[in-house]
XYZ file of C-alpha atoms in Angstrom:
436
model
C 11.929 4.355 -35.142
C 10.567 7.359 -32.806
C 9.686 5.985 -28.839
C 5.910 5.474 -29.064
C 7.183 2.847 -31.399
C 10.335 2.271 -29.150
C 7.780 1.000 -26.514
C 5.422 -0.978 -28.657
C 8.409 -3.006 -30.000
C 9.834 -3.644 -26.610
C 8.505 -2.787 -23.106
C 6.971 -4.767 -21.298
C 3.875 -3.076 -19.099
C 3.051 -3.926 -15.376
C -0.275 -6.395 -14.492
C -1.363 -6.397 -18.768
C -2.438 -9.387 -21.261
C -0.198 -8.163 -24.258
C -1.360 -9.947 -26.722
C -4.782 -8.159 -25.903
C -4.926 -4.953 -24.548
C -5.151 -1.405 -25.857
C -1.779 0.893 -26.542
C -0.710 2.723 -23.292
C -1.727 5.918 -23.576
C 1.810 8.207 -23.871
C 1.988 10.682 -20.958
C 4.795 14.255 -21.717
C 4.229 15.630 -17.821
C 2.240 16.027 -15.150
C 1.715 18.425 -12.554
C -0.377 18.757 -9.242
C -3.702 15.981 -9.926
C -3.265 16.481 -13.392
C -1.312 14.031 -16.388
C -0.731 15.914 -19.974
C -0.917 13.130 -22.953
C 1.474 13.501 -26.169
C -2.179 13.670 -27.908
C -2.770 16.833 -26.232
C -5.150 14.824 -23.599
C -5.540 15.517 -20.042
C -6.029 13.294 -17.168
C -7.211 13.851 -13.387
C -5.144 11.087 -11.504
C -7.867 9.237 -9.437
C -5.676 6.599 -8.046
C -2.089 8.826 -7.494
C -0.575 6.704 -10.110
C -0.793 3.446 -8.209
C -1.479 4.867 -4.862
C 2.077 6.611 -4.663
C 1.405 10.342 -5.497
C 0.995 11.847 -1.704
C 1.250 16.176 -2.245
C 0.928 15.832 -6.593
C 3.139 15.970 -9.101
C 5.995 17.843 -9.730
C 5.391 18.890 -6.445
C 8.446 21.530 -6.067
C 9.220 21.427 -2.931
C 10.557 17.800 -3.883
C 11.386 19.270 -6.909
C 14.129 21.084 -4.883
C 15.420 18.431 -2.504
C 16.073 15.941 -5.901
C 17.727 18.616 -7.687
C 20.278 19.165 -4.779
C 20.640 16.094 -3.836
C 21.932 14.566 -7.279
C 24.585 17.530 -7.268
C 25.727 16.471 -4.418
C 25.553 12.416 -3.894
C 23.308 11.293 -5.637
C 24.450 7.137 -4.847
C 26.700 5.244 -2.525
C 26.743 1.711 -1.641
C 25.062 1.139 2.106
C 26.998 -1.341 3.884
C 29.441 -0.170 4.775
C 28.933 3.398 4.746
C 26.300 5.463 5.704
C 25.137 9.763 4.922
C 22.916 12.228 6.151
C 19.483 11.569 4.018
C 19.409 8.332 5.433
C 20.574 9.525 9.132
C 18.036 11.755 9.591
C 15.243 9.755 7.717
C 15.739 6.492 9.795
C 15.328 9.081 12.909
C 12.784 10.957 11.668
C 10.643 7.804 11.090
C 11.615 6.716 14.515
C 10.523 9.592 16.570
C 7.051 9.623 15.020
C 6.333 6.672 16.973
C 8.102 7.301 20.167
C 10.692 5.458 18.797
C 8.867 1.991 20.027
C 10.528 1.368 16.089
C 14.072 2.568 16.531
C 15.309 0.481 13.794
C 15.215 1.121 9.632
C 15.669 -1.172 7.274
C 16.788 0.695 3.859
C 15.432 -0.934 0.901
C 12.867 -0.329 -2.559
C 9.913 -1.549 -2.902
C 6.893 -2.601 -1.305
C 7.100 -5.922 -1.726
C 10.660 -5.928 -0.827
C 9.400 -4.109 2.780
C 7.547 -6.911 3.102
C 10.337 -9.651 2.402
C 12.394 -8.158 5.100
C 9.714 -7.986 7.785
C 9.280 -11.335 7.237
C 12.901 -12.392 7.175
C 13.713 -10.257 10.342
C 10.755 -11.934 12.519
C 11.579 -15.754 11.106
C 15.889 -14.920 11.925
C 14.997 -13.145 14.935
C 13.423 -16.481 16.439
C 16.712 -18.887 14.843
C 18.407 -16.535 16.782
C 17.061 -16.836 19.546
C 17.401 -21.129 19.337
C 13.574 -20.623 18.642
C 13.821 -22.650 15.234
C 11.046 -24.740 15.629
C 8.858 -21.138 15.729
C 8.671 -20.026 12.264
C 5.168 -19.809 11.275
C 3.558 -17.437 9.565
C -0.150 -16.055 9.442
C -2.641 -14.107 7.367
C -5.581 -13.067 6.010
C -7.813 -14.289 3.144
C -7.935 -11.744 0.291
C -4.396 -9.909 1.759
C -1.886 -9.034 -0.988
C 1.624 -8.079 0.019
C 3.266 -8.079 -3.289
C 4.821 -9.547 -6.375
C 7.884 -11.811 -4.348
C 7.546 -14.677 -3.943
C 7.929 -13.945 0.114
C 5.212 -11.174 -0.781
C 3.212 -13.804 -2.322
C 3.122 -16.453 -0.332
C 2.021 -14.610 2.787
C -0.550 -12.467 0.229
C -4.098 -14.906 -0.908
C -3.975 -17.448 -3.179
C -5.815 -16.414 -6.212
C -4.577 -15.618 -10.294
C -1.697 -13.496 -9.903
C 0.610 -16.654 -8.076
C -1.828 -19.774 -9.234
C 1.957 -19.935 -11.927
C 3.669 -20.197 -9.195
C 2.350 -22.408 -6.537
C 5.255 -24.734 -6.082
C 7.757 -21.882 -5.239
C 5.323 -20.414 -2.592
C 6.028 -21.630 1.169
C 2.594 -22.372 3.331
C 0.999 -20.073 6.245
C -2.037 -20.372 8.378
C -4.958 -17.649 6.536
C -7.781 -17.140 8.847
C -10.402 -14.936 7.770
C -10.336 -11.125 6.663
C -11.645 -8.491 9.500
C -13.089 -6.562 6.486
C -14.838 -10.041 4.812
C -15.075 -10.409 1.666
C -17.696 -8.776 -0.176
C -20.524 -6.384 0.684
C -21.016 -4.498 3.536
C -18.069 -5.320 6.579
C -19.838 -5.865 10.074
C -18.898 -6.628 13.076
C -19.351 -10.452 12.831
C -16.736 -10.471 9.837
C -13.992 -8.668 12.316
C -15.630 -10.625 15.533
C -14.712 -13.944 12.982
C -11.445 -13.217 12.874
C -10.409 -12.821 16.083
C -12.237 -15.885 17.021
C -10.181 -17.530 14.562
C -6.624 -15.763 15.349
C -7.124 -16.235 19.306
C -8.001 -20.075 18.367
C -4.751 -20.746 15.857
C -2.512 -18.497 18.666
C -3.941 -21.480 21.292
C -3.247 -24.019 19.300
C 0.039 -23.366 17.587
C 1.229 -20.297 18.988
C 4.676 -22.181 19.743
C 5.364 -22.357 16.289
C 3.692 -19.117 15.196
C 6.733 -15.882 13.962
C 4.997 -13.552 12.640
C 1.108 -12.493 11.727
C 0.640 -10.312 9.276
C -2.123 -7.523 8.427
C -2.446 -4.758 5.861
C -4.003 -2.381 8.349
C -7.310 -0.420 8.001
C -7.511 -1.473 4.848
C -6.755 -4.685 2.103
C -6.290 -2.411 -1.001
C -5.667 -4.675 -3.411
C -8.139 -7.149 -2.415
C -11.052 -4.011 -2.898
C -10.676 -1.555 -0.324
C -11.550 -3.787 1.969
C -11.894 -1.955 4.981
C -12.075 -3.559 8.898
C -14.405 -2.314 11.640
C -12.871 0.024 13.858
C -11.529 -2.069 17.407
C -10.566 -4.869 15.460
C -6.481 -4.185 15.224
C -6.231 -3.039 19.071
C -7.434 -6.753 19.639
C -5.714 -8.089 17.219
C -2.256 -6.624 18.823
C -3.340 -7.756 22.182
C -3.631 -11.950 21.088
C -0.504 -11.423 19.228
C 1.584 -9.232 21.749
C -0.463 -12.508 24.662
C 0.930 -15.208 22.706
C 4.906 -13.547 21.883
C 4.208 -13.257 18.307
C 5.435 -11.197 16.046
C 2.660 -8.191 14.448
C 3.923 -7.160 10.768
C 1.690 -4.047 9.806
C 2.160 -4.064 5.931
C 1.439 0.253 5.581
C 2.269 0.251 2.379
C -0.037 1.579 0.595
C -1.750 2.954 4.248
C 0.970 4.660 4.840
C 1.513 8.649 5.224
C -2.240 9.773 5.823
C -4.299 7.868 2.840
C -6.886 7.105 6.037
C -6.925 9.655 8.043
C -4.158 9.614 10.212
C -0.322 9.879 9.536
C -0.447 5.962 9.608
C -3.619 3.528 10.271
C -1.852 1.830 13.134
C -2.252 4.641 15.279
C -5.193 5.692 14.412
C -5.992 3.057 17.362
C -2.610 3.295 19.515
C -1.386 -0.222 18.067
C 2.329 -0.331 17.873
C 3.317 -3.161 15.203
C 6.881 -5.594 15.827
C 8.109 -4.335 12.250
C 6.127 -2.204 9.896
C 7.283 -1.857 5.846
C 6.524 1.607 4.548
C 6.931 2.693 0.729
C 4.907 3.926 -2.132
C 4.214 7.764 -0.039
C 6.861 7.788 1.489
C 9.053 10.129 -0.957
C 5.649 11.385 -2.037
C 6.036 8.805 -5.569
C 8.560 10.572 -6.425
C 11.110 7.825 -6.784
C 11.315 4.015 -5.289
C 12.308 3.596 -1.362
C 11.139 1.426 1.094
C 11.519 1.155 4.862
C 11.390 -2.009 6.665
C 10.898 -1.032 10.513
C 11.978 -3.159 13.623
C 11.790 -2.866 17.494
C 14.736 -3.059 19.101
C 13.866 -6.658 20.667
C 13.676 -7.583 16.972
C 16.867 -5.391 16.478
C 19.083 -7.259 19.586
C 17.681 -10.522 17.925
C 21.088 -9.867 15.615
C 23.786 -8.410 17.645
C 25.885 -10.970 18.227
C 29.796 -12.265 17.814
C 28.776 -14.589 15.446
C 28.436 -13.618 12.429
C 25.784 -15.975 11.014
C 23.126 -14.703 13.431
C 24.005 -11.147 10.611
C 21.463 -10.332 8.342
C 22.165 -11.094 5.238
C 19.987 -9.267 2.361
C 20.321 -5.661 1.246
C 20.395 -4.210 -2.216
C 22.585 -1.911 -4.699
C 20.051 0.586 -4.337
C 19.311 0.894 0.046
C 18.919 4.173 1.258
C 19.500 5.820 -2.229
C 20.579 9.424 -1.215
C 18.397 11.182 -3.996
C 15.523 8.954 -2.307
C 15.840 9.524 1.082
C 15.828 13.400 -0.101
C 13.364 13.666 -1.079
C 11.441 11.210 1.355
C 12.912 13.760 4.658
C 11.353 17.224 2.108
C 8.183 14.912 2.111
C 8.212 14.687 6.013
C 8.409 18.668 5.799
C 5.998 19.459 3.470
C 3.769 17.416 6.321
C 5.738 19.764 8.955
C 4.799 22.293 7.557
C 1.768 22.524 5.717
C -1.711 21.648 6.421
C -0.972 18.012 4.421
C -3.486 15.940 7.148
C -6.481 19.017 7.121
C -6.486 18.148 3.294
C -7.059 14.459 3.623
C -10.071 15.255 6.085
C -11.143 18.007 3.368
C -11.522 14.791 0.964
C -12.742 12.070 2.617
C -15.593 14.613 3.562
C -16.579 15.374 -0.073
C -16.569 11.489 -0.811
C -18.474 11.544 2.185
C -21.159 14.094 0.406
C -21.616 12.323 -2.115
C -22.751 8.758 -0.306
C -26.227 9.626 -1.433
C -25.048 9.407 -4.944
C -23.815 6.761 -5.027
C -25.883 4.220 -2.827
C -28.981 5.308 -5.127
C -27.348 3.345 -7.744
C -29.142 -0.328 -7.753
C -26.287 -1.896 -8.756
C -24.251 -0.654 -5.804
C -23.482 -3.392 -3.211
C -21.647 -0.953 -1.083
C -19.878 2.364 -0.459
C -17.123 2.763 1.907
C -14.397 5.859 2.638
C -11.125 5.780 5.162
C -9.162 9.167 5.004
C -8.507 9.681 0.906
C -10.045 6.602 0.064
C -14.001 5.942 -1.956
C -14.493 2.629 -2.700
C -17.926 1.834 -4.562
C -18.289 -1.656 -4.901
C -20.967 -3.627 -8.134
C -22.749 -6.024 -8.104
C -22.002 -7.700 -10.756
C -22.338 -11.412 -12.225
C -18.475 -11.841 -12.117
C -17.668 -9.908 -8.928
C -13.820 -10.309 -8.112
C -10.344 -8.782 -9.933
C -11.560 -10.798 -13.884
C -15.093 -9.054 -13.311
C -16.051 -7.459 -17.139
C -16.939 -4.284 -15.732
C -13.272 -3.154 -14.941
C -11.646 -3.396 -18.240
C -14.724 -1.647 -19.838
C -15.534 1.145 -17.213
C -11.503 2.274 -17.265
C -11.743 3.099 -20.804
C -14.500 5.113 -19.861
C -13.399 7.017 -17.116
C -9.915 7.270 -19.973
C -12.454 8.825 -22.512
C -14.146 11.934 -19.537
C -10.523 12.750 -18.746
C -9.974 10.713 -15.336
C -7.556 8.017 -14.313
C -9.401 5.445 -12.407
C -8.413 1.936 -13.194
C -11.257 -0.882 -10.980
C -10.419 -3.694 -8.779
C -12.854 -5.493 -10.682
C -16.232 -5.253 -9.292
C -14.832 -2.212 -7.555
C -14.435 1.328 -8.071
C -12.427 3.844 -5.880
C -10.769 6.866 -5.839
C -7.584 7.414 -3.819
C -6.224 10.748 -5.086
C -3.544 13.366 -4.117
C -3.427 15.715 -1.699
C -2.949 18.136 -4.127
C -6.746 18.251 -5.354
C -9.199 21.027 -6.170
C -12.434 20.593 -5.118
C -13.607 21.200 -8.764
C -11.421 17.987 -9.222
C -12.565 15.671 -7.120
C -15.805 16.701 -8.128
C -15.068 16.017 -11.196
C -14.336 12.755 -10.653
C -17.411 12.068 -8.280
C -19.315 13.153 -11.665
C -17.276 10.900 -13.533
C -17.797 7.937 -11.883
C -21.893 8.627 -10.728
C -22.777 9.395 -14.621
C -20.728 5.902 -16.423
C -21.906 3.936 -13.161
C -25.517 5.167 -13.743
C -25.142 3.942 -17.571
C -24.230 0.746 -16.210
C -27.887 0.424 -14.355
C -29.189 1.674 -17.684
C -27.887 -1.710 -19.581
C -30.603 -4.052 -19.756
């Protein structure tokens, strides 16, 4: 039995209806922005392989870091032990925030980084005798991952319907980014007003507000109006409520600044990072915490310990790659590449807006999103799977979020490849216009 037959016989793929989905595409190798398939085809990776690949596939400085670390220290228990790659990475991440988030807790994926943040917030309250202050506030249209706490904070929908009895309730307020169509100052104001009213009434029972700053990713690349995040921070600080920033997708340059929060000079109490932290080469995540939250766990009472950990916490190879990725940010013009991608997106705005079935075109940093006017908008929009297959046939990995078609390419992408992605999108969205 060859490996493709083994895959079909035994592998269960994520977010896939295995009865009806087409066979997965067999990938042999990848380099820069390209995926090379077993059948000889080449795809341009227009979504950074689920938003993780920063500098390009098999980027040489990251490959070297992995190889060197693997021969030195591949894995060690992180309870009671430490190692140089993890210590160095934590110090560097703290420095990127001017040491206002000086404590770094390691885990291995974005959902878990969110779980850690929620637990840290709530337990810090309990450790300080605020046992009634355990409420969580989250946004409509939010997505924070697929573990139970992360799903509880995420909006209810197709991903969560089967698990409703297992999820905890949260306070839900409107998203500053709205739900469909162009964003406006009104959507931002409605969200701020709802937050203010909620915290005025229930602030003494609320531990934290969790948001995806600047862009709600899986919710359709919905983008916040400028200035709203800063006001969120001011309101939560006034009420002594923690602000949790889920920058699993937006972190490390995706939105045009190194972190989305920093574009508005916002420092959250807890920050969740993953995806691009290793440049997309290995799983790793961190939850960064303020000193105030960390101090709530310092005690002679062992019951105030943060009882959370994972087998691969702070894996040395992953930490070494993350350090190598930060080296790339320091030694190469990474943010210039980000800016160039953003400008290239903007240069195609008029082309997309001319299409009659397009209701909105939006861009933030390397992210371009084109929202379609369909009769079945949302995650289960019938246009999404059809477009996905058309894009693949044209040599592009572009995976719509329902009725929202987006690009989020690796920073290494060449102007020619990016132009090809834009052209493929335009051609196939134009074909939709011509359909009866």
